[in-house]
Coordinates of C-alpha atoms in Angstrom, one line a residue:
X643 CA -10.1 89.6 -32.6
X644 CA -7.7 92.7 -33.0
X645 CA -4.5 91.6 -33.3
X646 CA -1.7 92.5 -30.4
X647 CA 1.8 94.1 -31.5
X648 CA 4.6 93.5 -29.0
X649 CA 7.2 96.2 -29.1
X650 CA 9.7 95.1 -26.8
X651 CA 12.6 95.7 -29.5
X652 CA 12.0 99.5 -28.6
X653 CA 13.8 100.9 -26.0
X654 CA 11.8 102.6 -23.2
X655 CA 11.7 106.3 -23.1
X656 CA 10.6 108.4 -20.0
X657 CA 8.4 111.9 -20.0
X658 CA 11.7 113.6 -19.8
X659 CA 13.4 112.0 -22.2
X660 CA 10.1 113.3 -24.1
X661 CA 10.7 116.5 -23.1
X662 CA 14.0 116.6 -23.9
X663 CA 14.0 115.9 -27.5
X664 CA 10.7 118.2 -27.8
X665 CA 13.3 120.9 -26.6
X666 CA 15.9 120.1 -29.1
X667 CA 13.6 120.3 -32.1
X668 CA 11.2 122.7 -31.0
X669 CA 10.9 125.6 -29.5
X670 CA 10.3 126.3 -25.7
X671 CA 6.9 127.2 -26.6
X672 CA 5.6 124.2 -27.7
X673 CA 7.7 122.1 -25.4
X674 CA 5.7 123.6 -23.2
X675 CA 2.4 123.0 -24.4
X676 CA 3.1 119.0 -24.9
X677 CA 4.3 119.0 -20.9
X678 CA 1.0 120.4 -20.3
X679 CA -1.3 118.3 -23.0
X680 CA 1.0 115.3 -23.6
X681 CA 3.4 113.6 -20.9
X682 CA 3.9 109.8 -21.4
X683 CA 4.5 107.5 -23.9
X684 CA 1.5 105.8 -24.5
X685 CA -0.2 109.7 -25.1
X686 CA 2.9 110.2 -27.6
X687 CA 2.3 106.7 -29.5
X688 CA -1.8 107.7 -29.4
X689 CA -0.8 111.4 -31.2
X690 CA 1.4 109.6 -34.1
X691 CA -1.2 107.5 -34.8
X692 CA -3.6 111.0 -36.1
X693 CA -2.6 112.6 -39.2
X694 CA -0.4 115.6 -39.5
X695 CA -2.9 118.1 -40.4
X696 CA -5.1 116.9 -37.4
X697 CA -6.5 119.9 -34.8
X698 CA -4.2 118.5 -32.7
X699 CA -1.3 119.7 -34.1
X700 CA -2.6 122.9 -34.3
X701 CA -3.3 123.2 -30.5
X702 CA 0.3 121.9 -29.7
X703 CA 1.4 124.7 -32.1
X704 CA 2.8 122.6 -34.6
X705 CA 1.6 123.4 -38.0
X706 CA 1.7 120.7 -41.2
X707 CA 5.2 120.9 -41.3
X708 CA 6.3 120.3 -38.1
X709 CA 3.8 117.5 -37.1
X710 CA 5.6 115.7 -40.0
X711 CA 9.2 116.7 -38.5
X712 CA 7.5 115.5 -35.2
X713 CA 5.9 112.3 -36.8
X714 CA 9.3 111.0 -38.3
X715 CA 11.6 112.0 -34.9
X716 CA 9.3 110.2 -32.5
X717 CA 8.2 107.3 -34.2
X718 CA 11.8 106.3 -34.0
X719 CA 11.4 106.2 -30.2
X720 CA 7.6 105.1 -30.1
X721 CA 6.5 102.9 -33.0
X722 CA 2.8 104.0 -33.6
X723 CA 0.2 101.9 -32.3
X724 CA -1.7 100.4 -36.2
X725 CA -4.9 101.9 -37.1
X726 CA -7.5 99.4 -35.3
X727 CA -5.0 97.6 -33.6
X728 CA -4.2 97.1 -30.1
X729 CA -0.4 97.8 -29.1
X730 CA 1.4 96.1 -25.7
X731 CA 2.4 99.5 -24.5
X732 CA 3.7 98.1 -21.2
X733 CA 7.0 98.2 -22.7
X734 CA 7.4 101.6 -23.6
X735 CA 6.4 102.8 -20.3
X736 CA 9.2 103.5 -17.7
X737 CA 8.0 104.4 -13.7
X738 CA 8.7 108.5 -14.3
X739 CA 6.3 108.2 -17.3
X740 CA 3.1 109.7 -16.0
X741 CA 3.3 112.9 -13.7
X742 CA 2.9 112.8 -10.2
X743 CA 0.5 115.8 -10.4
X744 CA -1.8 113.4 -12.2
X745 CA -2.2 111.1 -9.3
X746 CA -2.4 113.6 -6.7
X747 CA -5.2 115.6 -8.8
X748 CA -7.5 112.3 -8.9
X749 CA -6.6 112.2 -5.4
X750 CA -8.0 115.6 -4.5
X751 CA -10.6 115.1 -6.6
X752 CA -11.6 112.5 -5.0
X753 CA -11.0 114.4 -1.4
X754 CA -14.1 116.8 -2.7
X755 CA -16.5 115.1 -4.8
X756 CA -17.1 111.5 -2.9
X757 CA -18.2 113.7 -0.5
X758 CA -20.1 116.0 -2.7
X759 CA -21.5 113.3 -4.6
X760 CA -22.3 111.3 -1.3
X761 CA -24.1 113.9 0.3
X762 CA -26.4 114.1 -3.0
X763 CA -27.0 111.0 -3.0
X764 CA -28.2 111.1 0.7
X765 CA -30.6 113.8 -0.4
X766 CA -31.7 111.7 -3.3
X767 CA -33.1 108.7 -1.4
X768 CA -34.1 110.3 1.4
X769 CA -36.1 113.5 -0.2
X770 CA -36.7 112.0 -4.0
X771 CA -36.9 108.0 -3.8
X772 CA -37.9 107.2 -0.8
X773 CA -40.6 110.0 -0.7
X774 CA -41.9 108.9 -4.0
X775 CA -45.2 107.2 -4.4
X776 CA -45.2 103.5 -6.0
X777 CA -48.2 102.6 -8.1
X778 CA -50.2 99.7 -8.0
X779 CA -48.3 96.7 -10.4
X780 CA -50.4 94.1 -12.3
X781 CA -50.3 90.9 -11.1
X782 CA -47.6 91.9 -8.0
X783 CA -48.8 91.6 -4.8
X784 CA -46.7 95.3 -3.5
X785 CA -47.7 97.4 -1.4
X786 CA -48.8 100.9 -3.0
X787 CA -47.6 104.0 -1.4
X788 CA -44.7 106.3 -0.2
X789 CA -42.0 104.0 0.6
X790 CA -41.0 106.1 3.5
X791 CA -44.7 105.3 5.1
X792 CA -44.8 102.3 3.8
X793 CA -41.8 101.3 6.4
X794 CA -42.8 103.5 9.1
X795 CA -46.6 102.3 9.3
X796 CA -46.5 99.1 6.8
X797 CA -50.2 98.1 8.9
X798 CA -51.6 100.9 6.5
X799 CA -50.6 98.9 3.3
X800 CA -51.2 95.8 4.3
X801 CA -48.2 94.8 6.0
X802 CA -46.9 94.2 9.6
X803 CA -44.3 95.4 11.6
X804 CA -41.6 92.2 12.1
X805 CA -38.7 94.6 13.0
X806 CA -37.3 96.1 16.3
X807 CA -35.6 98.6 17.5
X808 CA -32.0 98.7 18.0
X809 CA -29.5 101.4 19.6
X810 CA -26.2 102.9 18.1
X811 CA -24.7 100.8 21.6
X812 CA -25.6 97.8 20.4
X813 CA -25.1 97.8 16.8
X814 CA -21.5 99.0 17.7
X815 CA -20.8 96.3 20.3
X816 CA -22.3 93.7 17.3
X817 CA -19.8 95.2 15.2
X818 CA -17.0 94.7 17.9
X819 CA -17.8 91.5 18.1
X820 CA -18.1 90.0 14.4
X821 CA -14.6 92.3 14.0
X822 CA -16.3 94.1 10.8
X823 CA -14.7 98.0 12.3
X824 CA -10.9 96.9 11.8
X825 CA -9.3 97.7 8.7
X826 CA -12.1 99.6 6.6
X827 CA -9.6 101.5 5.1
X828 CA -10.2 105.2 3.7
X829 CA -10.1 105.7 0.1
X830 CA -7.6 108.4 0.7
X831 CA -4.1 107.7 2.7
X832 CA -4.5 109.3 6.1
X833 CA -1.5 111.4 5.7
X834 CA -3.2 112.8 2.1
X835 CA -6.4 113.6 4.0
X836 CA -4.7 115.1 6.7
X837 CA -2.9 117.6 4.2
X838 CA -6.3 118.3 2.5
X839 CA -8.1 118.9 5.7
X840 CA -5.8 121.8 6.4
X841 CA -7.2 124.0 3.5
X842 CA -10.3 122.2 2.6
X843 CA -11.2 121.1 6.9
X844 CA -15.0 120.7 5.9
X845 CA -15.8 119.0 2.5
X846 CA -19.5 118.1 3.5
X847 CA -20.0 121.7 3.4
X848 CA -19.0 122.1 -0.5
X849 CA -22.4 122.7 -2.2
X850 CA -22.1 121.1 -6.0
X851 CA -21.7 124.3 -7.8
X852 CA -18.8 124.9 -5.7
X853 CA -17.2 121.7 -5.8
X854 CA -15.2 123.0 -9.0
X855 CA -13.6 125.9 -7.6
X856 CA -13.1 124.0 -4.1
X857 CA -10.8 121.4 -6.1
X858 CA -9.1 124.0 -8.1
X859 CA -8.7 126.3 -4.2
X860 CA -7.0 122.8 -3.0
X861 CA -4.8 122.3 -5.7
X862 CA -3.1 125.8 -6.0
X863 CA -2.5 125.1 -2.0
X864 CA -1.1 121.6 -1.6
X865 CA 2.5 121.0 -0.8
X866 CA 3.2 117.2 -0.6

């Protein structure tokens, strides 16, 4: 079992206290690129754990010299989590230490693509699985065929029709009455879906190779 480290002697340090003291040693430039690559604590803590010449670096425009400058200034804020050990990072984490752009990205994202992804799976068992045909399995007494006809005319395979037909009337006054319509909440906040529907009205029309550019179209127009 990995052993856990407890930090709670460090103080806790928000993303723009980070910022801050990226400002004061670097220049605006790579300030810059950490607020766009690296904005909380626990992202800080992960980056002094990887070793000064890593890629990393590099990408953040730090080279060998100022990772170690970096290294030795924020591991006096953040102790580094131990290589192959687990770190309680809850208490280096203040409220303001993840972006709010984060959480409203996975919210748009999600805004386009469980409807994207819905609608293909719709065409999936519809036009693929249920319009595949089943072989014959040894020693299982199945019926073999299209599972589509198999439920549509089951006397053709063996089987018999026990079901009945039932209208959208009465399934909704069932539903009324067993209370199963109240509170099946969205997974988006009505006031979120309300602001996405006013650039993006009709996401069951994104097709999947649009998807991308849909979310990136919603983002550069959302004001909340």
């Amino acid at each position: 079992m990995n052993e856990e480290i407890n930090v709670e002697d460090k103080t806790p340090i928000s993303s723009g206290e980070i910022n801050q003291k990226l400002s004061q040693l670097f220049d605006q430039g790579i300030a810059k690129a950490f607020e766009e690559e690296v904005t909380c604590p626990l992202a800080i803590a992960d980056l002094l754990q990887k070793d000064a010449d890593s890629p990393i670096f590099m990408k953040l425009g730090l080279n060998y010299e100022k990772a170690l400058q970096f290294k030795q200034e924020f591991e006096k804020l953040i102790p580094p989590s131990p290589r192959g050990k687990r770190r309680n990072v809850l208490t280096t984490l203040s409220p303001s230490s993840a972006k709010p752009s984060i959480y409203l990205s996975k919210k748009m994202l999600a805004y386009v693509y469980i409807t994207v992804i819905q609608k293909e799976l719709d065409v999936f068992w519809v036009s693929v699985w249920n319009a595949h045909r089943i072989r014959k399995q040894k020693e299982k007494e199945l019926p073999v065929g299209v599972p589509e006809h198999i439920y549509t005319s089951p006397e053709r395979h063996g089987g018999e029709m026990c079901g009945f037909a039932v209208t959208e009337e009465q399934l909704r006054e069932v539903a009324e009455l067993a209370n199963i319509l109240d509170g099946t909440d969205d997974f988006l906040p009505e006031d979120f879906r309300q602001e996405c529907q006013k650039h993006l009205p009709n996401p069951e029309d994104i097709e999947p190779d649009q998807a991308p550019n849909a979310f990136l179209y919603l983002k550069s127009r959302f004001s909340m």
